[in-house]
Short mmCIF file of C-alpha atoms in Angstrom, two decimals:
data_model
loop_
_atom_site.label_atom_id
_atom_site.label_comp_id
_atom_site.label_asym_id
_atom_site.label_seq_id
_atom_site.Cartn_x
_atom_site.Cartn_y
_atom_site.Cartn_z
CA GLY A 1 0.00 0.00 0.00
CA ALA A 2 0.89 3.65 -0.22
CA VAL A 3 3.57 4.86 2.14
CA VAL A 4 3.18 8.54 1.33
CA SER A 5 -0.09 10.34 0.78
CA GLN A 6 -0.10 13.65 -1.03
CA HIS A 7 -3.18 15.84 -1.25
CA PRO A 8 -4.67 17.25 -3.36
CA SER A 9 -3.71 15.38 -6.50
CA TRP A 10 -4.61 18.38 -8.61
CA VAL A 11 -5.70 21.94 -7.96
CA ILE A 12 -6.63 24.94 -10.06
CA CYS A 13 -6.41 28.36 -8.51
CA LYS A 14 -6.59 31.96 -9.55
CA SER A 15 -3.53 34.15 -9.77
CA GLY A 16 -2.81 35.86 -6.47
CA THR A 17 -4.32 33.20 -4.25
CA SER A 18 -2.48 30.71 -2.05
CA VAL A 19 -2.54 26.95 -2.27
CA LYS A 20 -1.60 24.41 0.38
CA ILE A 21 -0.32 20.95 -0.48
CA GLU A 22 -0.12 18.23 2.15
CA CYS A 23 2.31 15.36 2.37
CA ARG A 24 1.64 12.62 4.89
CA SER A 25 3.83 9.74 5.90
CA LEU A 26 1.47 6.83 6.52
CA ASP A 27 3.64 4.01 7.77
CA PHE A 28 6.34 5.63 9.85
CA GLN A 29 7.45 8.82 11.48
CA ALA A 30 9.43 11.00 9.17
CA THR A 31 11.74 13.61 10.58
CA THR A 32 12.72 14.63 7.08
CA MET A 33 10.62 15.18 4.01
CA PHE A 34 11.58 16.63 0.67
CA TRP A 35 9.68 18.78 -1.81
CA TYR A 36 10.39 18.53 -5.51
CA ARG A 37 9.10 20.42 -8.48
CA GLN A 38 8.76 19.01 -11.96
CA PHE A 39 8.09 21.04 -15.07
CA PRO A 40 6.52 19.33 -18.07
CA LYS A 41 8.86 16.86 -19.70
CA GLN A 42 11.64 17.76 -17.32
CA SER A 43 13.27 16.15 -14.35
CA LEU A 44 12.56 16.66 -10.70
CA MET A 45 14.27 19.54 -9.01
CA LEU A 46 14.67 19.58 -5.25
CA MET A 47 13.08 22.68 -3.79
CA ALA A 48 13.57 22.23 -0.09
CA THR A 49 14.19 19.84 2.75
CA SER A 50 11.52 19.87 5.40
CA ASN A 51 12.69 19.12 8.94
CA GLU A 52 10.25 18.34 11.71
CA GLY A 53 10.26 21.01 14.36
CA SER A 54 12.68 23.33 12.61
CA LYS A 55 12.93 25.58 9.61
CA ALA A 56 13.07 24.11 6.16
CA THR A 57 16.26 24.23 4.16
CA TYR A 58 15.74 25.70 0.72
CA GLU A 59 17.78 25.04 -2.38
CA GLN A 60 19.47 27.88 -4.13
CA GLY A 61 17.07 29.94 -6.20
CA VAL A 62 13.93 28.84 -4.37
CA GLU A 63 12.06 31.68 -2.70
CA LYS A 64 11.33 30.69 0.87
CA ASP A 65 8.73 33.43 1.28
CA LYS A 66 6.84 32.17 -1.71
CA PHE A 67 7.03 28.48 -0.95
CA LEU A 68 6.22 28.15 2.72
CA ILE A 69 7.00 24.80 4.26
CA ASN A 70 5.68 23.64 7.60
CA HIS A 71 6.63 20.33 9.18
CA ALA A 72 4.70 20.49 12.41
CA SER A 73 4.47 16.77 13.10
CA LEU A 74 6.38 13.61 12.31
CA THR A 75 3.82 12.57 9.74
CA LEU A 76 2.84 15.78 8.01
CA SER A 77 4.61 18.41 5.96
CA THR A 78 2.81 21.13 4.05
CA LEU A 79 3.91 23.28 1.15
CA THR A 80 2.02 26.52 0.64
CA VAL A 81 2.44 28.36 -2.62
CA THR A 82 1.68 31.96 -1.72
CA SER A 83 0.39 34.56 -4.14
CA ALA A 84 0.49 32.03 -6.92
CA HIS A 85 1.20 33.09 -10.48
CA PRO A 86 0.88 31.19 -13.74
CA GLU A 87 4.61 30.49 -13.77
CA ASP A 88 4.13 28.52 -10.54
CA SER A 89 2.04 26.01 -12.45
CA SER A 90 3.89 22.76 -12.13
CA PHE A 91 3.86 19.26 -10.69
CA TYR A 92 4.90 19.21 -7.06
CA ILE A 93 6.04 15.95 -5.47
CA CYS A 94 6.98 15.22 -1.90
CA SER A 95 9.15 12.42 -0.66
CA VAL A 96 9.74 10.90 2.72
CA LYS A 97 12.91 9.41 4.07
CA GLY A 98 12.44 5.96 5.50
CA LEU A 99 14.63 4.05 7.86
CA GLN A 100 18.38 4.03 7.44
CA ASP A 101 19.51 2.66 4.10
CA SER A 102 15.98 2.62 2.80
CA PRO A 103 15.09 4.65 -0.24
CA LEU A 104 12.92 7.68 -0.41
CA HIS A 105 9.22 7.12 -0.84
CA PHE A 106 7.41 9.50 -3.12
CA GLY A 107 3.89 10.82 -3.08
CA ASN A 108 1.79 10.75 -6.22
CA GLY A 109 2.30 14.45 -6.77
CA THR A 110 0.08 17.50 -7.04
CA ARG A 111 -0.65 19.15 -10.36
CA LEU A 112 -1.01 22.88 -9.75
CA THR A 113 -2.50 25.09 -12.43
CA VAL A 114 -2.66 28.81 -11.82
CA THR A 115 -5.01 30.72 -14.10
CA ALA B 1 28.60 18.54 -7.14
CA GLN B 2 26.78 15.41 -8.07
CA SER B 3 25.10 15.08 -11.45
CA VAL B 4 23.32 12.51 -13.54
CA THR B 5 23.16 12.22 -17.30
CA GLN B 6 20.59 10.21 -19.18
CA PRO B 7 21.68 10.53 -22.81
CA ASP B 8 18.51 9.17 -24.33
CA ILE B 9 15.49 11.45 -24.08
CA HIS B 10 13.14 9.07 -25.85
CA ILE B 11 13.38 5.38 -26.72
CA THR B 12 10.95 3.16 -28.58
CA VAL B 13 11.21 -0.62 -28.44
CA SER B 14 8.98 -3.42 -29.63
CA GLU B 15 7.12 -5.47 -27.08
CA GLY B 16 9.19 -8.49 -26.19
CA ALA B 17 12.46 -6.86 -27.17
CA SER B 18 15.27 -6.19 -24.73
CA LEU B 19 15.82 -2.79 -23.22
CA GLU B 20 18.78 -0.84 -21.92
CA LEU B 21 18.48 2.68 -20.55
CA ARG B 22 21.70 4.52 -20.02
CA CYS B 23 22.72 6.49 -16.96
CA ASN B 24 26.03 8.15 -16.19
CA TYR B 25 26.77 9.89 -12.95
CA SER B 26 29.30 12.22 -11.46
CA TYR B 27 29.92 11.99 -7.76
CA GLY B 28 32.91 12.53 -5.51
CA ALA B 29 32.51 9.49 -3.32
CA THR B 30 30.80 6.13 -3.52
CA PRO B 31 27.38 6.94 -4.87
CA TYR B 32 24.01 5.65 -3.93
CA LEU B 33 22.21 5.05 -7.21
CA PHE B 34 18.55 4.61 -7.99
CA TRP B 35 16.19 4.02 -10.84
CA TYR B 36 12.64 5.30 -10.57
CA VAL B 37 9.70 4.94 -12.93
CA GLN B 38 6.97 7.50 -13.34
CA SER B 39 3.67 6.95 -15.10
CA PRO B 40 1.88 10.03 -16.49
CA GLY B 41 0.58 12.28 -13.74
CA GLN B 42 1.90 10.00 -11.03
CA GLY B 43 4.63 10.05 -8.46
CA LEU B 44 7.77 7.97 -8.63
CA GLN B 45 8.09 4.30 -7.94
CA LEU B 46 11.44 2.82 -7.01
CA LEU B 47 12.60 0.09 -9.38
CA LEU B 48 15.91 -0.69 -7.76
CA LYS B 49 18.81 0.77 -5.86
CA TYR B 50 22.53 0.27 -5.39
CA PHE B 51 24.30 1.01 -2.15
CA SER B 52 27.22 -1.39 -2.08
CA GLY B 53 28.13 -5.01 -2.66
CA ASP B 54 27.11 -6.91 -5.77
CA THR B 55 27.28 -4.56 -8.71
CA LEU B 56 24.38 -6.25 -10.49
CA VAL B 57 21.17 -5.41 -8.69
CA GLN B 58 17.78 -6.87 -9.28
CA GLY B 59 14.65 -4.80 -9.03
CA ILE B 60 10.93 -5.10 -9.39
CA LYS B 61 9.06 -5.82 -12.61
CA GLY B 62 11.98 -7.80 -14.04
CA PHE B 63 14.40 -4.88 -14.18
CA GLU B 64 18.07 -5.05 -13.32
CA ALA B 65 20.93 -2.56 -13.34
CA GLU B 66 24.68 -2.87 -13.26
CA PHE B 67 26.96 -0.48 -11.45
CA LYS B 68 30.24 0.06 -13.30
CA ARG B 69 32.52 2.31 -11.34
CA SER B 70 35.14 2.51 -14.10
CA GLN B 71 32.54 3.87 -16.49
CA SER B 72 30.56 5.86 -13.92
CA SER B 73 27.47 4.16 -15.24
CA PHE B 74 24.37 2.52 -13.84
CA ASN B 75 22.43 1.29 -16.85
CA LEU B 76 18.97 -0.20 -16.48
CA ARG B 77 18.09 -3.36 -18.37
CA LYS B 78 15.15 -5.62 -18.98
CA PRO B 79 15.34 -8.72 -21.18
CA SER B 80 11.77 -8.56 -22.50
CA VAL B 81 9.72 -5.39 -22.45
CA HIS B 82 5.99 -5.41 -21.80
CA TRP B 83 3.54 -2.79 -23.05
CA SER B 84 2.91 -1.76 -19.45
CA ASP B 85 6.54 -0.70 -19.14
CA ALA B 86 5.85 2.42 -21.20
CA ALA B 87 6.63 5.29 -18.83
CA GLU B 88 9.28 7.81 -17.89
CA TYR B 89 12.40 6.46 -16.22
CA PHE B 90 14.64 8.49 -13.97
CA CYS B 91 18.11 7.67 -12.78
CA ALA B 92 19.17 9.38 -9.56
CA VAL B 93 22.26 9.67 -7.42
CA GLY B 94 22.15 10.47 -3.76
CA ALA B 95 24.14 10.82 -0.61
CA TRP B 96 23.19 9.55 2.77
CA LEU B 97 24.20 12.42 4.97
CA GLY B 98 22.75 11.92 8.40
CA SER B 99 19.09 12.71 8.17
CA GLY B 100 19.29 14.38 4.82
CA ASP B 101 19.18 12.56 1.52
CA LYS B 102 19.43 14.82 -1.47
CA LEU B 103 18.70 13.08 -4.69
CA THR B 104 19.87 14.48 -7.98
CA PHE B 105 17.81 13.23 -10.87
CA GLY B 106 18.66 12.82 -14.50
CA THR B 107 16.41 14.39 -17.09
CA GLY B 108 14.61 11.14 -17.69
CA THR B 109 14.11 8.75 -20.57
CA ARG B 110 10.64 8.30 -21.97
CA LEU B 111 10.03 4.74 -23.06
CA ALA B 112 7.45 3.91 -25.69
CA VAL B 113 6.58 0.30 -26.44
CA ARG B 114 5.58 -0.68 -29.95
CA PRO B 115 2.95 -3.47 -30.13
#
């Protein structure tokens, strides 16, 4: 069964509004989660590392004030796209680190379309 | 900095034919290597991984990959392709650094299967 649940699977919003995406670890407690972004026909780019109980670590070039990450519990991390614009339209995927030496588990992604 | 190159953007094979998807990596230490598959609009599913030990690793769905340090390669193979294998395949290299695992993905290879 699914190890990581990501919600919603798709969302359409108007320019200027904010959208929250949830990533839940279902089978184990995850101190670390990762948020990736994927443009059409391109690879996944790591946006940020979400750490439970502390601030997220953002990759170079990712605006932390625009992509707010909250990891308030060991099973939930949220990504909020604030004041969304059409260029933010993309496929956002979260991943969860498992136990030592286990691979990352990925959510099914969220397709965001900003009109 | 770590990097991954997947030279083939798109490959088409006939059902029942053998398959090899190429992956070359650049990494300063012993890499952790992965192959993921992504169906349209979906998240990523792990096919196989290499951490250490036997350089020929077996994965799910009949896939295997061989780690060749001298060639910095981790090519994915399958002896007989099924129509359901049509998808996007990503090679990734990562580092296990405490609680943080940053994966760097290749640009992906889209596999089409001819009936």
